[in-house]
Amino acid sequence: MASASEPEDGRELYALLHLSPDASDEEIRRAYRQFAQIYHPDKYQDPQMKDVATENFQRIRDAYEILSDENKRQIYDIYGMEGLTSGLELGPKLNKPEEIKEQLERLRRRKEEEKLFTHARSTGGIIANFSIPQYLDGDGIMRGMGMSSEVELPVSKQNTVVVGGNLVVNGSRGTGAASTVFRHQLSSVSSIEFMATAGLRSVIGMQTFRQISPHSTATSGLAISLRDGSINLSNAWTRQLSENAVGNIQLVLGTESSVSVGWQKKDEKSSATGEIKFGTNSFGASAHYTHRFSSKSHGRIAGRVGSTTLDFEIGGGRRISEFSTVRMIYNIGLQGVSWRFELHRAGQKLVIPVLLSTDLNALFVTSAFAIPSTLYFLLQTYVVKPYYLRREKQKTLEKMEGLSTQLTEARKAAKKAQKLLEPVSNRKKNRQLESDGLVITKALYGSRMKIKEGSELNDINDDVASQVLDVTIPLNFLVTEAGQLKLHEGIKKSGIMGFYDPCPGDPKLLLVEYTFHGRKYKVMVDDYEALLIPQDIHQI
């Protein structure tokens, strides 16, 4: 099988010219000349055959131009065609593979950074508070509203500027603030930030971050209020407790001194956090647990208790598109009973808390949870889920139709390429028959499961044929004058001239039956496995 470091295209250019990844310049030139003689357009008078030859000759010439160029070949060997099409280029000649890889990684990172610098990242949110009791009292349904926005602007590799602001309205009162942060990356393990905020709470400050060990980080901050001159100092330490768990301690000294201890754990199916905080004027504890039922849906429970708060919430969310998620949270606490609706999309969020009642009547509390939850599950079961299943089924059918069309075209192209190979392939086959040498009598490439089924049944039915290609002609063409056939290790066989991939994504197999010195042989190899025939161990 292919190693993890193989380019994703399976070294198709080597397969196309039937070369080893270690082939010399002379071997590359010889292989190019061999295939160029077969596929040169000037050899064919028939317009259709000429078009087929032109297309395949271009593929061969492109492969030769890359593999015969030292720098392009080095890039292709490491990153495949992606490295070449992304514009990576090598400067001075590098001899060691480590040097080449390091240079390419550096160039790739630079291009990714350049791409990043051309786009600013923005986040923001809107919160709209509604109150049913307030509306029933005749004071209007809207309790308040808030808006916040932040834009992160990379100005260089080490420097980033973050500009943000917020506005909050409660009843007839409103406040706002604007902030600016300048972040400088001192090294790969440390950074420093300078911050200024103007508004109701005008503050200037700075914060430093440093990774003090492979599993530990430390953050220190200083903030000065421009209104009263008060100073706040903060220190935080974070430690990786296990592969999935992180612990942290934070100490704040100032007008509202406090110490807090927290813990977070996250894996593929769930995440959980907890925190305990003690301050000079307050204390509190909070925890939440989120479980992912699938890649699209999750459930959440959370609770908070402290000197000024006591509440519990339960709810869940669902991803409705690639970038959008909706959530519904039921909350019960000192302020009353409420539902919260959230929409998250690509760094932006809309939050709508709706206070249903300030009365914690048991019947109302139960009904406020049970009725919306029941409606949600009914809608989910009988409306939403069937709709998404129909939509996914339609997308799958469209994708299969598109893939089927592509596979049909690829199969036609492979058959046309084989037709041009056939005259030379037959001449080679006849010479091997005359000398009682190596003759490929049957060769099939495609779905591992289908080939094994067909091999056991000794018959290829229509279902098997759609995922299998007869490659007897191209393999006879590749037999050498000495009566040998060699397919190289680590090269995907679908790239060989006259082959194609009939079942993308599925494990593939090559079945070869051949005769040599009057005896029959049979062998099966995986897609990336080497093949050398004839061998006595293949004899039937």
XYZ file of C-alpha atoms in Angstrom:
540
model
C 0.000 0.000 0.000
C 1.038 3.565 -0.450
C 2.821 5.164 2.384
C 1.399 8.119 4.181
C 3.949 10.408 2.605
C 2.922 9.538 -0.973
C 1.442 12.335 -3.085
C -2.319 12.010 -3.388
C -2.142 11.422 -7.177
C -0.278 8.138 -6.576
C 2.733 9.220 -8.704
C 0.648 9.023 -11.843
C 3.362 10.475 -14.064
C 5.678 7.562 -13.254
C 2.852 5.120 -13.995
C 2.077 6.897 -17.269
C 5.646 6.408 -18.535
C 6.005 3.041 -16.773
C 8.926 4.198 -14.652
C 10.264 3.589 -11.179
C 10.393 6.647 -8.853
C 14.164 6.067 -8.867
C 14.417 6.130 -12.684
C 17.489 7.781 -14.167
C 17.377 10.602 -16.727
C 18.262 8.110 -19.483
C 15.422 5.770 -18.459
C 12.996 8.709 -18.542
C 14.134 9.697 -22.047
C 13.903 6.097 -23.273
C 10.383 5.663 -21.882
C 9.256 8.950 -23.414
C 10.588 7.943 -26.855
C 8.838 4.570 -26.636
C 5.413 6.057 -25.905
C 5.905 9.032 -28.228
C 6.379 6.605 -31.154
C 2.996 5.063 -30.382
C 1.010 8.223 -29.732
C 2.537 10.817 -32.057
C -0.425 12.386 -33.923
C 1.419 12.416 -37.284
C 1.212 8.606 -37.419
C -2.577 8.604 -37.826
C -4.730 9.691 -40.768
C -8.159 8.908 -39.296
C -9.468 12.114 -37.606
C -10.820 10.281 -34.536
C -7.629 8.292 -34.012
C -5.599 11.455 -34.542
C -7.578 13.245 -31.802
C -7.044 10.346 -29.380
C -3.337 10.277 -30.185
C -3.029 14.056 -29.750
C -4.655 13.944 -26.303
C -2.480 11.071 -25.043
C 0.678 12.485 -26.642
C 0.100 15.714 -24.689
C -0.182 13.720 -21.446
C 3.073 11.911 -22.214
C 4.890 15.126 -23.153
C 3.676 16.901 -19.993
C 4.864 13.973 -17.865
C 8.252 14.006 -19.590
C 8.689 17.776 -19.144
C 8.111 17.450 -15.394
C 10.160 14.315 -14.746
C 13.081 15.471 -16.905
C 13.316 18.783 -15.021
C 15.241 18.240 -11.766
C 13.479 20.921 -9.728
C 9.983 20.086 -10.981
C 10.597 16.398 -10.339
C 11.718 17.103 -6.758
C 8.546 19.081 -6.093
C 6.356 16.413 -7.731
C 7.989 13.601 -5.731
C 7.108 15.326 -2.451
C 3.811 17.110 -3.153
C 2.533 15.658 -6.415
C 0.802 17.824 -8.998
C -0.610 20.041 -6.229
C 2.880 21.312 -5.476
C 3.454 22.217 -9.125
C 0.063 23.813 -9.776
C 0.291 25.880 -6.579
C 3.348 27.650 -8.007
C 6.040 26.281 -5.656
C 9.523 26.834 -7.031
C 12.979 25.950 -5.756
C 15.794 28.471 -5.775
C 19.370 27.248 -5.352
C 20.116 23.605 -5.987
C 19.409 21.431 -2.956
C 20.882 17.967 -2.668
C 19.362 16.393 0.429
C 15.682 15.379 0.523
C 15.415 17.041 3.949
C 16.630 20.350 2.475
C 14.164 20.112 -0.396
C 11.247 19.334 1.909
C 12.204 22.122 4.309
C 12.403 24.622 1.451
C 9.047 23.537 0.044
C 7.392 23.681 3.458
C 8.755 27.187 3.919
C 7.453 28.264 0.507
C 4.058 26.691 1.168
C 3.751 28.410 4.544
C 4.673 31.716 2.922
C 1.974 31.322 0.292
C -0.595 30.367 2.933
C 0.395 33.409 4.974
C 0.140 35.658 1.924
C -3.319 34.289 1.278
C -4.259 34.899 4.906
C -2.981 38.470 4.868
C -5.238 39.330 1.945
C -8.332 38.621 4.041
C -9.369 40.160 7.350
C -11.182 37.868 9.778
C -14.284 39.308 11.339
C -16.532 38.114 14.150
C -19.598 39.677 15.662
C -22.914 39.146 17.293
C -26.350 40.568 17.919
C -28.383 39.857 21.038
C -32.060 40.803 21.248
C -33.743 40.363 24.669
C -37.495 39.784 24.727
C -39.778 39.619 27.779
C -43.302 38.204 27.736
C -44.133 39.431 31.306
C -43.013 42.965 30.396
C -45.201 42.863 27.279
C -48.197 41.699 29.285
C -47.640 44.645 31.672
C -47.899 47.004 28.682
C -44.236 48.091 28.629
C -43.259 46.601 25.257
C -41.828 43.201 24.456
C -38.190 44.296 23.886
C -36.088 44.363 27.090
C -32.842 45.397 25.439
C -30.424 44.854 22.619
C -26.702 44.558 22.134
C -24.315 44.475 19.212
C -20.630 43.663 19.034
C -18.134 43.371 16.206
C -14.439 42.615 15.892
C -12.084 42.595 12.916
C -8.653 40.957 12.994
C -6.205 42.447 10.513
C -2.852 40.704 9.930
C -0.371 43.436 9.007
C 2.721 41.224 8.840
C 3.857 37.753 9.794
C 4.433 38.798 13.406
C 1.949 41.640 13.880
C -1.837 41.682 14.068
C -4.265 44.491 14.820
C -7.702 43.770 16.255
C -10.364 46.494 16.164
C -13.705 46.018 17.887
C -16.662 47.722 19.444
C -20.004 47.115 21.124
C -23.293 48.878 21.819
C -25.778 47.904 24.519
C -29.292 49.295 25.079
C -31.417 48.453 28.124
C -34.745 50.243 28.184
C -33.996 53.922 27.742
C -30.323 53.646 28.675
C -27.428 52.749 26.463
C -23.679 52.333 26.589
C -20.927 51.617 24.117
C -17.242 50.979 23.849
C -14.504 50.724 21.230
C -11.297 48.759 21.595
C -8.020 48.236 19.781
C -5.486 45.472 20.333
C -2.005 45.274 18.843
C -0.511 41.772 18.992
C 3.157 41.058 18.321
C 4.571 37.556 18.011
C 7.927 37.689 19.789
C 8.868 34.109 18.933
C 7.242 30.767 18.222
C 6.466 30.396 21.950
C 5.742 33.937 23.137
C 3.713 37.014 22.227
C 2.716 40.393 23.677
C -0.476 42.445 23.325
C -1.217 46.126 23.924
C -4.839 47.063 24.450
C -6.899 50.255 24.726
C -10.629 50.618 25.346
C -12.677 53.828 25.188
C -16.215 54.130 26.491
C -17.969 53.622 29.777
C -14.911 51.765 31.049
C -11.837 53.392 29.506
C -8.866 51.099 30.043
C -5.342 50.679 28.738
C -3.294 47.575 29.313
C -0.902 44.937 28.118
C -0.715 41.155 28.231
C 2.068 38.672 27.609
C 1.804 35.031 26.661
C 4.499 32.371 26.832
C 4.652 28.632 26.401
C 6.843 27.580 29.324
C 6.962 23.877 28.472
C 5.489 21.505 25.860
C 2.401 21.126 28.080
C 2.202 24.433 29.959
C 1.509 28.095 29.128
C 1.454 31.264 31.212
C -0.264 34.607 30.658
C 0.315 37.853 32.578
C -1.632 41.067 32.200
C -1.786 44.649 33.471
C -4.822 46.959 33.047
C -5.188 50.598 34.189
C -8.546 52.362 34.366
C -8.454 55.913 32.950
C -11.519 56.886 35.013
C -10.253 56.261 38.550
C -6.627 55.136 38.033
C -7.254 51.684 39.498
C -4.896 48.892 38.496
C -5.696 45.244 37.862
C -3.048 42.544 37.615
C -3.811 39.109 36.223
C -1.914 35.857 35.907
C -3.103 32.626 34.358
C -1.484 29.230 34.016
C -2.680 26.443 31.752
C -1.513 22.837 31.885
C -2.208 19.893 29.580
C -3.410 17.222 32.008
C -3.892 14.467 29.446
C -4.388 14.024 25.727
C -7.937 15.404 25.971
C -7.937 17.429 29.193
C -6.593 20.883 30.149
C -6.533 22.586 33.559
C -6.071 26.274 34.337
C -5.659 28.633 37.289
C -6.261 32.385 37.132
C -5.385 35.025 39.738
C -6.677 38.611 39.505
C -5.529 41.392 41.873
C -7.289 44.773 41.873
C -10.665 46.316 42.640
C -12.316 42.921 42.132
C -9.663 40.419 43.192
C -10.414 36.762 42.577
C -8.912 33.332 42.078
C -10.428 30.699 39.816
C -9.658 27.104 38.952
C -10.964 25.545 35.739
C -10.896 22.331 33.758
C -11.784 21.419 30.159
C -12.024 18.073 28.436
C -12.864 17.397 24.796
C -12.946 14.317 22.589
C -14.683 13.262 19.399
C -18.087 12.701 21.012
C -18.252 15.103 23.935
C -16.811 18.125 25.697
C -17.060 19.302 29.300
C -15.851 22.271 31.336
C -15.991 23.279 34.972
C -14.855 26.302 36.983
C -14.835 27.455 40.593
C -14.215 31.123 41.347
C -13.720 32.944 44.667
C -13.597 36.739 44.806
C -13.468 39.414 47.476
C -17.169 40.157 47.002
C -18.532 37.031 45.366
C -18.114 33.365 44.624
C -19.420 31.065 41.910
C -19.173 27.697 40.211
C -20.224 26.635 36.744
C -20.121 23.534 34.578
C -21.389 22.408 31.211
C -21.441 19.193 29.208
C -21.988 18.853 25.457
C -22.551 15.554 23.678
C -22.386 15.181 19.897
C -24.992 12.709 18.707
C -23.726 12.954 15.120
C -21.679 15.247 12.921
C -24.737 17.515 12.655
C -26.451 17.500 16.055
C -25.515 17.900 19.701
C -27.100 18.245 23.144
C -26.007 20.442 26.052
C -26.646 20.800 29.778
C -25.147 23.506 31.998
C -25.498 24.949 35.468
C -24.286 27.971 37.435
C -24.426 28.673 41.144
C -22.977 31.576 43.096
C -23.619 34.524 45.345
C -25.665 36.343 42.675
C -26.800 33.593 40.312
C -28.489 30.225 40.264
C -29.677 28.689 37.029
C -29.803 25.516 34.997
C -30.122 25.064 31.253
C -30.665 22.231 28.825
C -30.907 22.224 25.049
C -29.272 21.283 21.808
C -28.258 22.372 18.366
C -28.044 21.246 14.783
C -25.802 22.145 11.869
C -28.095 23.183 9.019
C -25.394 23.915 6.454
C -21.631 23.878 6.089
C -21.244 27.168 7.965
C -24.483 27.513 9.963
C -25.695 26.044 13.250
C -28.922 26.681 15.180
C -29.424 26.103 18.916
C -32.367 26.119 21.336
C -31.655 26.382 25.069
C -34.195 26.118 27.924
C -33.161 28.053 31.059
C -34.575 28.135 34.566
C -33.089 30.275 37.331
C -33.510 33.198 39.683
C -34.625 35.503 36.854
C -37.380 33.066 35.847
C -38.029 30.727 32.939
C -36.745 31.476 29.446
C -35.881 30.043 26.062
C -32.812 31.149 24.118
C -32.507 30.832 20.336
C -29.114 31.060 18.670
C -27.906 31.175 15.073
C -24.181 30.821 14.433
C -22.775 31.372 10.953
C -19.126 31.795 9.933
C -17.992 33.766 12.990
C -21.249 35.726 13.344
C -24.038 34.936 15.786
C -27.577 36.014 16.561
C -28.861 35.343 20.093
C -32.510 35.837 21.092
C -33.341 35.170 24.766
C -37.095 35.179 25.467
C -38.140 35.510 29.121
C -41.381 33.566 29.483
C -42.148 34.140 33.158
C -40.595 35.385 36.379
C -42.882 33.001 38.304
C -41.321 29.605 39.075
C -44.674 27.811 39.221
C -44.042 24.054 38.885
C -46.744 23.496 36.251
C -45.566 26.415 34.128
C -41.904 25.414 34.444
C -42.749 21.890 33.279
C -45.035 23.057 30.473
C -42.540 25.649 29.224
C -40.039 22.847 28.712
C -42.292 19.998 27.627
C -44.505 21.751 25.059
C -41.730 23.362 22.899
C -39.590 20.217 23.219
C -42.471 18.013 22.072
C -43.211 20.325 19.159
C -39.542 20.313 18.204
C -39.279 16.519 18.210
C -42.523 16.184 16.235
C -41.271 18.676 13.642
C -37.858 17.023 13.605
C -39.328 13.542 13.144
C -42.089 14.236 10.653
C -40.990 17.375 8.803
C -37.314 18.353 9.151
C -35.677 14.913 9.080
C -37.706 13.605 6.089
C -36.933 16.838 4.246
C -33.168 16.536 4.843
C -33.222 12.833 3.970
C -34.913 13.624 0.662
C -32.435 16.425 0.013
C -29.424 14.227 0.852
C -30.802 11.430 -1.311
C -31.238 13.851 -4.199
C -27.688 15.174 -3.735
C -26.347 11.604 -3.639
C -28.206 10.721 -6.838
C -26.909 13.856 -8.573
C -23.375 13.105 -7.398
C -23.633 9.502 -8.583
C -24.958 10.652 -11.951
C -22.075 13.112 -12.291
C -19.541 10.469 -11.219
C -21.120 7.930 -13.564
C -20.697 10.345 -16.473
C -17.044 10.976 -15.530
C -16.339 7.236 -15.219
C -17.985 6.545 -18.581
C -15.794 9.182 -20.233
C -12.665 7.866 -18.453
C -13.489 4.313 -19.570
C -13.893 5.460 -23.179
C -10.555 7.311 -22.991
C -8.806 4.206 -21.596
C -10.281 2.031 -24.344
C -9.149 4.516 -27.012
C -5.642 4.594 -25.526
C -5.605 0.778 -25.619
C -6.655 0.804 -29.269
C -3.539 2.769 -30.177
C -1.395 0.364 -28.143
C -2.989 -2.735 -29.666
C -0.888 -3.131 -32.855
C 2.433 -2.980 -30.982
C 0.965 -5.039 -28.132
C -0.062 -7.799 -30.573
C 3.370 -7.807 -32.255
C 5.073 -8.207 -28.859
C 2.591 -10.933 -27.911
C 3.245 -12.849 -31.168
C 7.025 -12.666 -30.644
C 6.616 -14.064 -27.130
C 4.363 -16.854 -28.495
C 7.016 -17.787 -31.059
C 9.690 -18.093 -28.338
C 7.305 -19.715 -25.822
C 7.868 -16.671 -23.609
C 5.635 -14.490 -21.430
C 2.100 -13.934 -22.745
C -0.620 -12.185 -20.733
C -3.793 -14.177 -21.435
C -6.108 -12.243 -19.099
C -5.671 -9.114 -16.990
C -8.376 -7.311 -15.009
C -8.073 -4.136 -12.919
C -10.707 -2.652 -10.625
C -12.786 -3.320 -7.508
C -11.073 -5.802 -5.198
C -14.404 -7.356 -4.180
C -15.773 -7.615 -7.723
C -12.574 -9.125 -9.142
C -12.466 -11.757 -6.395
C -16.139 -12.552 -6.974
C -15.565 -12.817 -10.726
C -12.445 -14.914 -10.186
C -14.335 -17.377 -8.005
C -17.214 -17.565 -10.511
C -14.833 -17.664 -13.508
C -17.192 -15.238 -15.184
C -17.553 -11.472 -15.424
C -21.216 -10.453 -15.320
C -22.586 -6.971 -16.052
C -22.433 -5.878 -12.401
C -18.758 -6.849 -12.157
C -17.887 -5.418 -15.567
C -18.977 -1.900 -14.576
C -16.258 -1.779 -11.895
C -13.558 -3.743 -13.710
C -11.433 -2.974 -16.782
C -9.768 -5.485 -19.089
C -6.097 -4.427 -19.260
C -4.656 -7.370 -21.183
C -3.550 -5.160 -24.098
C -1.538 -2.562 -22.083
C 0.173 -5.263 -19.990
C 1.249 -7.216 -23.095
C 2.605 -3.923 -24.434
C 4.730 -3.485 -21.279
C 6.314 -6.954 -21.541
C 10.031 -6.540 -22.328
C 11.943 -8.289 -25.120
C 13.489 -10.482 -22.424
C 10.011 -11.747 -21.489
C 9.464 -9.920 -18.221
C 6.851 -7.557 -16.824
C 7.539 -5.282 -13.857
C 5.132 -2.861 -12.171
C 6.800 -0.685 -9.565
C 6.072 -0.473 -5.822
C 4.119 2.545 -4.540
C 2.694 3.619 -7.925
C -1.070 3.594 -8.399
C -1.888 1.372 -11.352
C -4.784 3.507 -12.626
C -2.144 5.916 -13.987
C -0.726 3.344 -16.422
C -1.494 4.155 -20.059
C -4.676 2.298 -21.037
C -5.866 2.049 -17.402
C -8.322 4.187 -15.403
C -9.896 4.080 -11.940
C -13.311 2.365 -12.335
C -14.279 2.614 -8.645
C -12.848 5.755 -6.954
C -12.464 5.394 -3.201
C -12.743 1.574 -3.155
C -9.826 -0.872 -2.684
C -8.557 -2.076 -6.051
C -6.844 -5.211 -7.312
C -4.969 -6.304 -10.433
C -5.566 -9.907 -11.584
C -3.093 -11.311 -14.116
C -3.224 -14.710 -15.806
C -0.297 -15.587 -18.084
C 1.568 -18.401 -19.770
C 5.325 -18.970 -19.763
C 7.169 -21.942 -21.279
C 3.854 -23.724 -21.817
C 2.705 -23.468 -18.210
C -0.167 -21.410 -16.773
C 0.234 -18.839 -14.004
C -2.054 -16.546 -12.001
C -1.370 -13.680 -9.586
C -3.306 -10.878 -7.842
C -1.699 -7.711 -6.422
C -3.003 -4.606 -4.649
C -3.150 -1.182 -6.275
C 0.204 0.067 -4.944
C 1.926 -3.342 -4.727
C 4.875 -4.267 -6.959
C 4.481 -6.991 -9.583
C 7.287 -8.987 -11.225
C 6.466 -11.854 -13.594
C 7.108 -14.615 -14.436
C 7.634 -16.295 -11.044
C 7.279 -19.990 -10.128
C 5.114 -19.167 -7.090
C 2.374 -17.958 -9.473
C 2.064 -21.342 -11.241
C -1.429 -22.834 -11.165
